[in-house]
Short mmCIF file of C-alpha atoms in Angstrom, two decimals:
data_model
loop_
_atom_site.label_atom_id
_atom_site.label_comp_id
_atom_site.label_asym_id
_atom_site.label_seq_id
_atom_site.Cartn_x
_atom_site.Cartn_y
_atom_site.Cartn_z
CA MET A 1130 -24.81 136.07 38.03
CA VAL A 1131 -26.29 135.82 41.51
CA ASP A 1132 -23.65 134.30 43.81
CA LEU A 1133 -24.49 132.74 47.17
CA GLY A 1134 -20.95 133.32 48.41
CA GLU A 1135 -21.31 137.07 48.13
CA VAL A 1136 -24.25 137.51 50.52
CA THR A 1137 -23.83 138.13 54.24
CA VAL A 1138 -26.13 137.04 57.04
CA LYS A 1139 -27.03 140.71 57.63
CA GLU A 1140 -27.92 141.24 53.97
CA LEU A 1141 -30.03 138.10 54.00
CA GLU A 1142 -31.83 139.29 57.13
CA TYR A 1143 -32.75 142.56 55.40
CA LEU A 1144 -33.80 140.88 52.16
CA ARG A 1145 -35.99 138.40 54.03
CA ALA A 1146 -37.59 141.18 56.07
CA ILE A 1147 -38.38 143.15 52.91
CA ASN A 1148 -39.74 140.04 51.21
CA ASP A 1149 -41.81 138.93 54.22
CA GLU A 1150 -43.39 142.33 54.66
CA GLY A 1151 -44.27 142.72 51.01
CA SER A 1152 -43.13 145.50 48.77
CA PRO A 1153 -42.77 148.33 49.02
CA ILE A 1154 -41.86 148.75 52.68
CA SER A 1155 -40.84 152.06 54.22
CA ILE A 1156 -37.48 152.57 55.93
CA THR A 1157 -39.40 153.36 59.14
CA SER A 1158 -41.40 150.12 59.00
CA LEU A 1159 -38.29 148.13 58.17
CA SER A 1160 -36.33 149.68 61.05
CA LYS A 1161 -39.16 148.78 63.48
CA LYS A 1162 -39.37 145.24 62.10
CA LEU A 1163 -35.60 144.73 62.43
CA GLY A 1164 -35.22 146.64 65.71
CA ARG A 1165 -32.57 148.94 64.25
CA SER A 1166 -32.28 152.69 63.87
CA ALA A 1167 -33.65 154.26 60.71
CA SER A 1168 -30.18 155.60 59.88
CA SER A 1169 -28.64 152.10 60.09
CA VAL A 1170 -31.41 150.68 57.92
CA TYR A 1171 -31.00 153.51 55.42
CA GLU A 1172 -27.26 152.81 55.19
CA GLU A 1173 -27.79 149.07 54.64
CA ILE A 1174 -30.50 149.69 52.05
CA ASN A 1175 -28.08 151.87 50.08
CA HIS A 1176 -25.56 149.03 50.28
CA LEU A 1177 -28.17 146.55 48.98
CA ILE A 1178 -29.05 148.98 46.18
CA SER A 1179 -25.38 149.08 45.15
CA LYS A 1180 -25.39 145.26 44.96
CA GLY A 1181 -28.55 145.31 42.83
CA PHE A 1182 -30.77 143.46 45.33
CA VAL A 1183 -33.23 146.26 46.14
CA THR A 1184 -34.58 149.49 44.69
CA LYS A 1185 -35.94 152.50 46.50
CA ASN A 1186 -38.83 154.68 45.37
CA PRO A 1187 -41.12 157.21 47.10
CA ASP A 1188 -43.32 154.37 48.41
CA GLY A 1189 -40.43 152.48 50.01
CA VAL A 1190 -38.00 149.67 49.33
CA CYS A 1191 -38.63 146.75 46.94
CA LEU A 1192 -36.66 143.64 46.03
CA THR A 1193 -35.26 143.54 42.52
CA ASN A 1194 -35.46 140.39 40.42
CA ASP A 1195 -31.90 139.59 41.55
CA GLY A 1196 -32.93 140.05 45.19
CA LYS A 1197 -35.88 137.69 44.75
CA LEU A 1198 -33.69 135.21 42.88
CA LEU A 1199 -31.06 135.30 45.62
CA LEU A 1200 -33.66 134.49 48.28
CA GLU A 1201 -35.02 131.65 46.16
CA LEU A 1202 -31.51 130.29 45.64
CA VAL A 1203 -30.74 130.45 49.38
CA ASP A 1204 -34.01 128.68 50.18
CA ASN A 1205 -33.22 125.96 47.65
CA SER A 1206 -29.68 125.65 48.97
CA HIS A 1207 -31.00 125.21 52.50
CA ARG A 1208 -33.54 122.60 51.41
CA ILE A 1209 -31.03 120.59 49.37
CA ILE A 1210 -28.43 120.58 52.16
CA GLU A 1211 -31.10 119.72 54.72
CA THR A 1212 -32.35 116.81 52.60
CA TRP A 1213 -28.78 115.55 52.16
CA LEU A 1214 -28.05 115.77 55.89
CA VAL A 1215 -31.21 113.83 56.75
CA SER A 1216 -30.10 111.15 54.26
CA LEU A 1217 -26.84 110.92 56.23
CA GLY A 1218 -28.77 110.19 59.43
CA PHE A 1219 -29.19 113.61 61.05
CA SER A 1220 -32.56 114.42 62.59
CA VAL A 1221 -34.70 116.91 60.68
CA GLU A 1222 -34.14 119.53 63.40
CA GLU A 1223 -30.37 119.06 63.43
CA ALA A 1224 -30.22 119.03 59.62
CA CYS A 1225 -32.17 122.29 59.51
CA ARG A 1226 -29.84 123.91 62.04
CA LEU A 1227 -26.73 122.78 60.16
CA ALA A 1228 -28.17 123.71 56.76
CA SER A 1229 -28.73 127.26 58.06
CA LYS A 1230 -24.98 127.51 58.65
CA MET A 1231 -24.11 126.26 55.15
CA GLU A 1232 -26.87 127.67 52.94
CA THR A 1233 -24.84 130.64 51.68
CA THR A 1234 -21.42 128.99 51.59
CA MET A 1235 -22.05 125.97 49.38
CA PRO A 1236 -20.94 126.58 45.77
CA ILE A 1237 -23.73 126.16 43.24
CA GLU A 1238 -21.72 123.42 41.47
CA VAL A 1239 -21.67 121.37 44.69
CA LEU A 1240 -25.39 121.99 45.25
CA ARG A 1241 -26.09 120.82 41.72
CA LYS A 1242 -24.16 117.56 42.32
CA LEU A 1243 -25.88 116.96 45.66
CA TYR A 1244 -29.26 117.61 44.07
CA GLU A 1245 -28.57 115.26 41.15
CA ASN A 1246 -27.02 112.51 43.32
CA MET A 1247 -30.10 112.53 45.56
CA GLY A 1248 -32.34 111.96 42.52
CA LYS A 1249 -33.52 115.58 42.20
CA PRO A 1250 -35.88 115.64 45.19
CA ASN A 1251 -39.05 117.72 44.85
CA SER A 1252 -39.22 118.77 48.50
CA CYS A 1253 -37.22 119.00 51.70
CA PRO A 1254 -37.95 117.02 54.89
CA HIS A 1255 -40.39 119.77 55.94
CA GLY A 1256 -42.34 119.36 52.68
CA LYS A 1257 -41.26 122.70 51.21
CA PRO A 1258 -40.63 122.65 47.45
CA ILE A 1259 -37.18 122.41 45.91
CA THR A 1260 -37.14 124.33 42.61
CA PHE A 1261 -33.39 124.17 42.15
CA GLU A 1262 -33.22 123.41 38.43
CA ASN A 1263 -35.20 126.51 37.45
CA THR A 1264 -33.62 128.71 40.12
CA ALA A 1265 -30.05 127.66 39.34
CA LEU A 1266 -30.54 128.26 35.62
CA LYS A 1267 -31.88 131.76 36.30
CA ALA A 1268 -29.07 132.47 38.78
CA VAL A 1269 -26.33 131.41 36.40
CA GLY A 1270 -27.93 133.40 33.57
CA ALA A 1271 -28.59 136.53 35.66
CA HIS A 1272 -26.74 139.70 34.64
#
């Protein structure tokens, strides 16, 4: 199972950088993108490999299916929380800022209830898609 509560901000930063750059990405390219030493990046990549979020091959580093699923789940979490906060009267900008602080800490059961109680919205206030039903089912069934 992919669990939002087990991902750190640092891990998420690395996973997003790998995803944004496309796979595979070299350690050197990733270290330049993140502004960190190659040795620090190498150490964190090994940590992400041990968690099952990335793989490493001669061409570079790639996200695993669990890594991609985790990013999708975090994005959905952010969008659901953001939509909920806007419904409570927060501005879109403030809701986005607050959602960023909660996106990895909200249990999936709570997200599911929020999503259902809001009528299963299709998109967030920014118009980005919410694919929570499919993502949550894959996350719960992963591993």
